[in-house]
C-alpha positions as semicolon CSV with decimal commas, in nm:
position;residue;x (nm);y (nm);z (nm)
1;X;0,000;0,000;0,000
2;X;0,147;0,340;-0,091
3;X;0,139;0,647;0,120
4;X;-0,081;0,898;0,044
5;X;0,143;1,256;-0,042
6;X;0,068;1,478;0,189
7;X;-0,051;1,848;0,068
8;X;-0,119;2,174;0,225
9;X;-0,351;2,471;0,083
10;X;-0,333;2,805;0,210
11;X;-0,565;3,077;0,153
12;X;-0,424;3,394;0,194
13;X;-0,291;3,748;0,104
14;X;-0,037;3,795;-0,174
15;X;0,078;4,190;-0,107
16;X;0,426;4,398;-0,206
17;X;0,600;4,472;0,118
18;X;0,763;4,848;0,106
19;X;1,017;4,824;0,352
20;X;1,220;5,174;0,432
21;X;1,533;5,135;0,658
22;X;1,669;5,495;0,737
23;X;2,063;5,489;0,849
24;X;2,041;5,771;1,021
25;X;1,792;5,926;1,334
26;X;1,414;6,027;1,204
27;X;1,421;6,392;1,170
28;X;1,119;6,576;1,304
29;X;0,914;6,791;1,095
30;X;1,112;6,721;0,765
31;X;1,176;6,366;0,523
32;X;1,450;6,169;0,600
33;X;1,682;5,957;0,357
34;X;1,605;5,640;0,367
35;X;1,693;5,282;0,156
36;X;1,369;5,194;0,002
37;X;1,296;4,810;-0,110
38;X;0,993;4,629;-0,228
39;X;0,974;4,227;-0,142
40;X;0,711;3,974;-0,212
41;X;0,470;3,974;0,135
42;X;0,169;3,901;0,262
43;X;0,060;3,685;0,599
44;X;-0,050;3,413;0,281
45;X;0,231;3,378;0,141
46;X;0,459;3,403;0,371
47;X;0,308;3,112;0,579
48;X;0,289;2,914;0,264
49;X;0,683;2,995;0,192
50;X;0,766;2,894;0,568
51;X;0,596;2,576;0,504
52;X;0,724;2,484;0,172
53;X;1,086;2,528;0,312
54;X;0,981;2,315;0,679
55;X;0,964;2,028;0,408
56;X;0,617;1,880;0,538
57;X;0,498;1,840;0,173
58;X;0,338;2,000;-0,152
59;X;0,204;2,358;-0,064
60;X;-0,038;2,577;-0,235
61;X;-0,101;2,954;-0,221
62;X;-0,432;3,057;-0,329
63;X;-0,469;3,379;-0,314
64;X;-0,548;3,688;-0,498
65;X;-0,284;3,963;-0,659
66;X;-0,281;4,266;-0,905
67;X;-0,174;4,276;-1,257
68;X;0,180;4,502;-1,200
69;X;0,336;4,256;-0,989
70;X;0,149;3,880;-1,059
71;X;0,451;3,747;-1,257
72;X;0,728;3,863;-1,004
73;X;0,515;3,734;-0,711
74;X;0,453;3,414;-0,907
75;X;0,859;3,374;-0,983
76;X;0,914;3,462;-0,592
77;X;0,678;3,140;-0,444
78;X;0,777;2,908;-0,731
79;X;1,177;2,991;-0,636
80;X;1,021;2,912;-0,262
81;X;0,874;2,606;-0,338
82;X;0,509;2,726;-0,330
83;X;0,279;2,592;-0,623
84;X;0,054;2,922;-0,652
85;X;-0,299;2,926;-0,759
86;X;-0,384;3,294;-0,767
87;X;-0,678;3,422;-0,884
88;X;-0,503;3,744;-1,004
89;X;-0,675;4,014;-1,234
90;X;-0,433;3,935;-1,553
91;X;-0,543;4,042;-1,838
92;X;-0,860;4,180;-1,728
93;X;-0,957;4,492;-1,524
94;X;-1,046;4,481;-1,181
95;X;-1,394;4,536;-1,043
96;X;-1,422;4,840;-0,860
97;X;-1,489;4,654;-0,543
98;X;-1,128;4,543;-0,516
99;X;-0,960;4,865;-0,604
100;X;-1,082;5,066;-0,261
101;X;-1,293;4,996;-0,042
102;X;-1,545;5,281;0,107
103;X;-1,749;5,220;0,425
104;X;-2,129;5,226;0,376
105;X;-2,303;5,500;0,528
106;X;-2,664;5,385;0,684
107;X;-2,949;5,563;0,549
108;X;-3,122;5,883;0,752
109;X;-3,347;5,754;0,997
């Protein structure tokens, strides 16, 4: 009898990380220079990276990303060992539901 292959799905968020390190104090009242990177992020994938690399199996990232950045966040999990199954916005436009979202405002009473 063969062992079943054990697989892991996690549903999550797929987001670009902005990190700023400054090398020097924050000045007040004025910007400060600062190193600026962007890195793949998001609590999703960055469990599904974390288990990928523990070795406890196939992992999946579903999860949903924008057009600018699909391929390099794609590239970034599959160089992780992640299989990802996004349900990005390639090729098509986003609804407007997913570009801001605007709290509701009840009605006059």
């Amino acid at each position: 009898m063969s062992r079943a292959r054990r697989a892991l799905l996690v549903v999550g968020d797929v987001v670009t990380d902005v990190v700023a390190r400054h090398r020097t104090p924050l000045a007040p009242a004025t910007d400060t220079a600062a190193e600026i990177r962007t890195l793949p992020g998001g609590a999703g994938a960055n469990a599904a990276c974390w288990a990928a690399r523990s070795g406890g199996g196939e992992v999946r990232l579903l999860g949903r990303v924008g057009t600018d950045a699909a391929d390099w966040h794609e590239r970034a999990l599959r160089a992780a060992g992640v299989r990802p199954c996004s349900s990005g916005t390639r090729g098509r436009r986003r609804p407007p539901s997913s570009r801001s979202w605007t709290p509701r405002r009840s009605a006059p009473s």
